[in-house]
C-alpha positions as MATLAB code, in Angstrom:
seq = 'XXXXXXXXXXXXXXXXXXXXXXXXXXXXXXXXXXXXXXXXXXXXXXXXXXXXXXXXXXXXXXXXXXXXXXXXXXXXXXXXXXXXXXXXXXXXXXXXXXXXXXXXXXXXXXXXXXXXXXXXXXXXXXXXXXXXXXXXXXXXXXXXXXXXXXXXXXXXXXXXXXXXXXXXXXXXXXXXXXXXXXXXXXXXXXXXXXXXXXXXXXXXXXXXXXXXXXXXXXXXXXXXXXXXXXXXXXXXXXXXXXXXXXXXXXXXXXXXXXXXXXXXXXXXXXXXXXXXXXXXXXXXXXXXXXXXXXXXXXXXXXXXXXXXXXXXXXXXXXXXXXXXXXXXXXXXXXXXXXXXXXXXXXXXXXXXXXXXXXXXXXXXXXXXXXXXXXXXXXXXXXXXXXXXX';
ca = [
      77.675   87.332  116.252;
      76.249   83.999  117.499;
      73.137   83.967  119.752;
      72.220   81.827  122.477;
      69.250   81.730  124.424;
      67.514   80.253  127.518;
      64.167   82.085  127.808;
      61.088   81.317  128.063;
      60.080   82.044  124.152;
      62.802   81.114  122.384;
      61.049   80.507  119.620;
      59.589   83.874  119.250;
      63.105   85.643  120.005;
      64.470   83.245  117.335;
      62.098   84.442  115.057;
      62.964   88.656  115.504;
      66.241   87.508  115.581;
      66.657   85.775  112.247;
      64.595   88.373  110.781;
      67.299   91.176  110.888;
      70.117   88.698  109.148;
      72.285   90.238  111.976;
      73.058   86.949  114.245;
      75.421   83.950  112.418;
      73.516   81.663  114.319;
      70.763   81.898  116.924;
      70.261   78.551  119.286;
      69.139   77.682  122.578;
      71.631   77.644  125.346;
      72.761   74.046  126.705;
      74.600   74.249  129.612;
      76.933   71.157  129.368;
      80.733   71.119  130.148;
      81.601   70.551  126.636;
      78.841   73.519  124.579;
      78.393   75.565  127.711;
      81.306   77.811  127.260;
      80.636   80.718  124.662;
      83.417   82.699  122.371;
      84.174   86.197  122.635;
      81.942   86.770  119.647;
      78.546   85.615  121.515;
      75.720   87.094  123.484;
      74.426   84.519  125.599;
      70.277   85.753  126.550;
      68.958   84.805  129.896;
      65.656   85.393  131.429;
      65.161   86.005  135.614;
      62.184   83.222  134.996;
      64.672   80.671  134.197;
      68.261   82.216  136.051;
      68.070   83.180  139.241;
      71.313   85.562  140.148;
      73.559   83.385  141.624;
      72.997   81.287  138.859;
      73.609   84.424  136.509;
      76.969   84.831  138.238;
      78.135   81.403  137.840;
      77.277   81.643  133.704;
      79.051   85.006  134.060;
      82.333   83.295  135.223;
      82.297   80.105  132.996;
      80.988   82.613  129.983;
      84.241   85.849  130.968;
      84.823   86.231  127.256;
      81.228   86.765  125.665;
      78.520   89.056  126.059;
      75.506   88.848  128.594;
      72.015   90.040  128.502;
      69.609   89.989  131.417;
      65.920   89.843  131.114;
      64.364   91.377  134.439;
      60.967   90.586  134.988;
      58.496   92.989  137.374;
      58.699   92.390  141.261;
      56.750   93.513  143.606;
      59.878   95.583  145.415;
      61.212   97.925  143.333;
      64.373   97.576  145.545;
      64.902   93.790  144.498;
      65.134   95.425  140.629;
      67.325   97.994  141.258;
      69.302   95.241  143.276;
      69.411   92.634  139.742;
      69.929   95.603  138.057;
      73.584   96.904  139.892;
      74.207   93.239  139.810;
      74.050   93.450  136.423;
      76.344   96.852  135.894;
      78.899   95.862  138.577;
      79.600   92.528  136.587;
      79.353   93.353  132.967;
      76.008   91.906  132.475;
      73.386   94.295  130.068;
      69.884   93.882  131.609;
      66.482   94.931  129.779;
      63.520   96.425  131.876;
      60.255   94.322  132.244;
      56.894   95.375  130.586;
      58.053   95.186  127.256;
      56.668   92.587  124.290;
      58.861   89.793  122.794;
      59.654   92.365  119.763;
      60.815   95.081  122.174;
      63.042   92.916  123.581;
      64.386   91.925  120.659;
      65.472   95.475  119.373;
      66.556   96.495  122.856;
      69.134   93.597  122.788;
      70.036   94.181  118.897;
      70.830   98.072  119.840;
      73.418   96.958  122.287;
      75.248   95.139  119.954;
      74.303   96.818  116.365;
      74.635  100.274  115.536;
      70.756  100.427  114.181;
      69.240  104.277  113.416;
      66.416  105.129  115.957;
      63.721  106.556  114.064;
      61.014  108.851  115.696;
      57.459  107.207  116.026;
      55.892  110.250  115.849;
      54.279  109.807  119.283;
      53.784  111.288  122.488;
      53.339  110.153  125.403;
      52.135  112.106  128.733;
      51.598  111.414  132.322;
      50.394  113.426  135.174;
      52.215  113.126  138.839;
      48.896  113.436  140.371;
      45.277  112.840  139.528;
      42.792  115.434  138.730;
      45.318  117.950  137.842;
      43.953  118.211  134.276;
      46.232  116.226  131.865;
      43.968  115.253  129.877;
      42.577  118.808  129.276;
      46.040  119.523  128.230;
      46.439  117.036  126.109;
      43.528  117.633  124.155;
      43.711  121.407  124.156;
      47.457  121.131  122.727;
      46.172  118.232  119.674;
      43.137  120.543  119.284;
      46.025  123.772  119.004;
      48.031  122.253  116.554;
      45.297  120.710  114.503;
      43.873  124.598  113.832;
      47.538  125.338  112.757;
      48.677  122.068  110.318;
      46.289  119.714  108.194;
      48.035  117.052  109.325;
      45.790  114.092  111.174;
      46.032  113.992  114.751;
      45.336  111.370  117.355;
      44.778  111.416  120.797;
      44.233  107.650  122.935;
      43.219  107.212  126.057;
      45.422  104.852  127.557;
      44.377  105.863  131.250;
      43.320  102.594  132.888;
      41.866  104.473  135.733;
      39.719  107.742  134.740;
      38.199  107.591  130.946;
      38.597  111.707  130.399;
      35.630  112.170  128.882;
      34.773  115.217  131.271;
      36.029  117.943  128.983;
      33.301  117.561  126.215;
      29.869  116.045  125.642;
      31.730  112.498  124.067;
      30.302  110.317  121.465;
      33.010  107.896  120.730;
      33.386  104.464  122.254;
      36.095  103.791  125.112;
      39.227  102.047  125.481;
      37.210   99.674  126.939;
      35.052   98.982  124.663;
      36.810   98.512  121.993;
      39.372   95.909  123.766;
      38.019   92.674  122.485;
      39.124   93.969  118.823;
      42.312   94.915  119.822;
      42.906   92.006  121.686;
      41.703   89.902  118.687;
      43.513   92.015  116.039;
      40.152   92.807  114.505;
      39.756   96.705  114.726;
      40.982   97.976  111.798;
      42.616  101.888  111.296;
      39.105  103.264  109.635;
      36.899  101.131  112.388;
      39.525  102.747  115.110;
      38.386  106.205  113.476;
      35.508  105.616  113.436;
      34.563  104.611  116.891;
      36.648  108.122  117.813;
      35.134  111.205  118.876;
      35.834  113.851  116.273;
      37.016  116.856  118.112;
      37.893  118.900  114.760;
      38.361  117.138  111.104;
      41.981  116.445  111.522;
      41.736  115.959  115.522;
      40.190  112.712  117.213;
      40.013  110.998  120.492;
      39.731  108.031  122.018;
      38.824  107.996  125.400;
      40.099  105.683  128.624;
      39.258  102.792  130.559;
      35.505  102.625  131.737;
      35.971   99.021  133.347;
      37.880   98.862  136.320;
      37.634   95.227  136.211;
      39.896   95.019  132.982;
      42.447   97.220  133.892;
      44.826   94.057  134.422;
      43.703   91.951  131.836;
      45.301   94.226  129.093;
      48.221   93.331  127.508;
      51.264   94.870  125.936;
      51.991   92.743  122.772;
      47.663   94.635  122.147;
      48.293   97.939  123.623;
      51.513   97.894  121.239;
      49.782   96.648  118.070;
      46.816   99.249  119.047;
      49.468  102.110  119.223;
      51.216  100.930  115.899;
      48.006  100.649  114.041;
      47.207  104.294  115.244;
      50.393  105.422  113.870;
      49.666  104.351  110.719;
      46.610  106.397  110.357;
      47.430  109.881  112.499;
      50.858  111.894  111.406;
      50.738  112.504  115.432;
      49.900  110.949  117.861;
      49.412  111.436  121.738;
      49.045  108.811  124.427;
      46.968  109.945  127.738;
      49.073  107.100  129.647;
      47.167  109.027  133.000;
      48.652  108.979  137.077;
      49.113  105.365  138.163;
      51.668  103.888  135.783;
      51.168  100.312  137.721;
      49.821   98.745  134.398;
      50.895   97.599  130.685;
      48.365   99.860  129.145;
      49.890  103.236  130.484;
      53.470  101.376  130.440;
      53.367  100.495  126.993;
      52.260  104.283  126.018;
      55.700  105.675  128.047;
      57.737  102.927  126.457;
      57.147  103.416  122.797;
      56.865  107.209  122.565;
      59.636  109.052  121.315;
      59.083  111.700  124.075;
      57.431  111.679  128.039;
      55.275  114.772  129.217;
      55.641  115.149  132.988;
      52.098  116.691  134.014;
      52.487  118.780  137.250;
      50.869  121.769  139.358;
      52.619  123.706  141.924;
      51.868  121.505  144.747;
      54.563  120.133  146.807;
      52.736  116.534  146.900;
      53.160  116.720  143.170;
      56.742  116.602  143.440;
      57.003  113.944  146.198;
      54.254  111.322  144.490;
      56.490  112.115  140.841;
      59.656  111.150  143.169;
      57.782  107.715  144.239;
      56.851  107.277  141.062;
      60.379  107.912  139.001;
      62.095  105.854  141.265;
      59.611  102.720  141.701;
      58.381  102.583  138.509;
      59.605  104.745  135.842;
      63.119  104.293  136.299;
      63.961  100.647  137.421;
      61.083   99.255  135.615;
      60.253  101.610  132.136;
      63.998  102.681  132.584;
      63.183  106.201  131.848;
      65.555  108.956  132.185;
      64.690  112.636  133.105;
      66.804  113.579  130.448;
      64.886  112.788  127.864;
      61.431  113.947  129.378;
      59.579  117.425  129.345;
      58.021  119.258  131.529;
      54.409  120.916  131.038;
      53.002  123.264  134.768;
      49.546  123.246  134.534;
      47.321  125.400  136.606;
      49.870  127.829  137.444;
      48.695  130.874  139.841;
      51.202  133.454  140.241;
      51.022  133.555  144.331;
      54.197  134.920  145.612;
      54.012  131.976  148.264;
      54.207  128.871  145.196;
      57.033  127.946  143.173;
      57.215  129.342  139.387;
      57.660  126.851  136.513;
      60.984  127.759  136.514;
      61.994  126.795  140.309;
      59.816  123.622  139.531;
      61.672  122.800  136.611;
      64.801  122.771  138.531;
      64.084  121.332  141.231;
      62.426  117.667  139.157;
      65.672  118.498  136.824;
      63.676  117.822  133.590;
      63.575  120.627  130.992;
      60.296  122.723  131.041;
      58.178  122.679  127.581;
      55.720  125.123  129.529;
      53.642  125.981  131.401;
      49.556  126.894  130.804;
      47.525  129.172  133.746;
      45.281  128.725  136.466;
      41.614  129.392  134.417;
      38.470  129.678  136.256;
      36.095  128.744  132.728;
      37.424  125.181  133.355;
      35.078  125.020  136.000;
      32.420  127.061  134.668;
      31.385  124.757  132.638;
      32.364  120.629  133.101;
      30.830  119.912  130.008;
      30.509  121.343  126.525;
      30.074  120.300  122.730;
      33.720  121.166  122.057;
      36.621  122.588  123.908;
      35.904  125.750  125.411;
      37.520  128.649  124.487;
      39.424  130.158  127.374;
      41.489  133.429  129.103;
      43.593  134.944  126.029;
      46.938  134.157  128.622;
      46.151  130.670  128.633;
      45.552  130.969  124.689;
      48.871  132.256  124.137;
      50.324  129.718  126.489;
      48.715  126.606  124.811;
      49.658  128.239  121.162;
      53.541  128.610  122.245;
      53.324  124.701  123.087;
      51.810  123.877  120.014;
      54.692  125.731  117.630;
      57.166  124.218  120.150;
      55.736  120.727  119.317;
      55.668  121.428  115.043;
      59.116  122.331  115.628;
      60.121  119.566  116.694;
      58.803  117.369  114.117;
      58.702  119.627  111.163;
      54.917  119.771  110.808;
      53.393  121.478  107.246;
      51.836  124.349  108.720;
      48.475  125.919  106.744;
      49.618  128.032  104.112;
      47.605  130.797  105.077;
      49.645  131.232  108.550;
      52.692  131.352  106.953;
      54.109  130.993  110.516;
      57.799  131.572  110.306;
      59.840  128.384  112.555;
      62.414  129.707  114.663;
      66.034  127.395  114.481;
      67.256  128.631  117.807;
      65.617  128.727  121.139;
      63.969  126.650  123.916;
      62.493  124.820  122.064;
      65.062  124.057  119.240;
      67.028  123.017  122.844;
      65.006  120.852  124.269;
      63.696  119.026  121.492;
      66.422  119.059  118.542;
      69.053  118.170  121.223;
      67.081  114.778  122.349;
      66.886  114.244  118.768;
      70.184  114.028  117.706;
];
């Protein structure tokens, strides 16, 4: 297959390109009379910066027999995307979502055309559809869980541009923040990253959020990607606090590259509504998730007789439930303590189902001394072995 591209850095597309020794050729497009018509065994690569859609239509038309790719950047109406991107279904035109680095791209547009094996990164990545409803408790109870049942090395970052979480315990590692200029500079290295990471059991460690507000929109994704990838290579898991307000490549990034999404909700009926806004402004048109592929973790739940169950929740959002942890009163007790609280034995067996559910999935070495049997069949076998496939 021949490529041919008119975007903005061609020369770094050219680059992932030639590197797989998939494309014959890969060249900037010239549209002329004579070279501006492409064979049936082309892609031709087009960026919204440089083709507006009429224009896309008329290279559609003059280019019927090859293939077309559409590179949508962010607008401020999410209607206007969702607009490109039916113009882009109803005329045979593939379109990739914005937020993404020159890489990501690259492999988006080389899975269309290339039958290339996915491979799990071994991350997770959660969100919450409303502030203050504990995710990052969760999150850290859960890595904390499964960290007392494997040896493997866990890692939790804080990629919540708008509340550090550092709440939970009495924190002594840098923040997201602080720690930018490295990233951004390529200088942190994976035992520095440790390092500078609060240690929340031997194999367990966490680095917290934002602090500035005034950086949240200087971060970048090709950073926030290279941060996440440098973090892989040191943690056998690792989970991304990507926080409430998804409006930023920080959080974005987190919910692109993980192989799975936690939707973190209560029982609230504003949950549901904000997650709604959110799913189809954001998280659809522009991350181009789909519910299908996302779980669902109830936190906080009180069994009134007047509030949904997880169950009825889980049905209504239409994304499969991974649990669901209880309303517990120690949480405020105490806001802070030197590690993470121990809490009601129902919330206990709650968090401990999640865990197993999540060293299903990826096969973790348990401790020999648990000698916890796995189960093959079951919710969670389900949820997570039939996203898998």
């Amino acid at each position: 297959m021949k490529a041919y591209l008119l975007v903005k850095d061609f020369t770094d597309f050219q680059f992932h390109f030639n590197t797989t020794g998939l494309f014959e050729t890969v060249l900037p497009y010239i549209d002329e009379k004579e070279s501006g018509v492409l064979d049936g065994g082309s892609v031709l690569v087009l960026s919204d910066e440089l083709v507006d859609s009429s224009e896309l239509l008329e290279l559609r038309n003059v280019n019927s027999q090859s293939e077309i790719v559409y590179l949508i950047s962010n607008k401020p109406d999410a209607k206007q995307i969702k607009k490109t991107q039916g113009l882009c279904a109803a005329n045979n035109i593939k379109f990739v979502t914005p937020y993404k680095t020159v890489q990501q791209v690259a492999d988006e547009i080389i899975r269309f055309f290339f039958k290339v094996e996915d491979k799990q990164n071994q991350v997770v990545a959660a969100i919450s559809t409303l502030p203050q409803q504990g995710l990052t408790s969760s999150l850290l109870h859960l890595a904390k869980r499964i960290g007392e049942l494997t040896n493997i090395q866990i890692g939790v970052l804080g990629l919540n541009c708008y509340n550090p979480g550092d709440l939970l315990l009495k924190y002594d590692g840098s923040y997201f923040s602080d720690v930018w200029g490295l990233i951004d500079s390529r200088q942190l290295t994976q035992d520095e990253l440790v390092r500078r990471m609060h240690h929340i059991l031997p194999n367990v460690r966490y680095l917290a959020g934002n602090m500035d507000l005034k950086q949240v929109y200087i971060y970048d994704q090709q950073s926030v990607a290279w941060l996440i990838q440098e973090a892989q290579q040191k943690f056998d898991l690792l989970f991304l606090d990507c926080g409430c307000y998804l409006d930023n490549l920080a959080a974005a990034q987190g919910v692109y590259i993980a192989d799975y999404l936690i939707i973190h909700t209560d029982q609230s009926s504003h949950a549901k509504s904000h997650f709604r806004r959110t799913f189809d402004q954001i998280l659809q048109p522009i991350l181009n998730i789909k519910l299908e592929n996302a779980l669902l973790l109830v936190n906080k739940v009180m069994g009134r007789v007047e509030m949904e169950t997880p169950e009825q929740i889980r049905a209504e959002m239409g994304v499969e439930l991974i649990g669901s942890l209880p309303y517990d009163q120690s949480f405020f007790i105490s806001e802070q303590t030197t590690s993470l609280s121990q809490h009601s034995k129902e919330y206990e067996i709650a968090l401990e189902k999640m865990a197993k559910g999540f060293i299903e999935m990826y096969e973790l070495p348990l401790k020999q001394e648990l000698q916890l049997e796995r189960k093959k069949s079951g919710l969670f076998s389900k949820v997570f072995r039939g996203n898998t496939a």
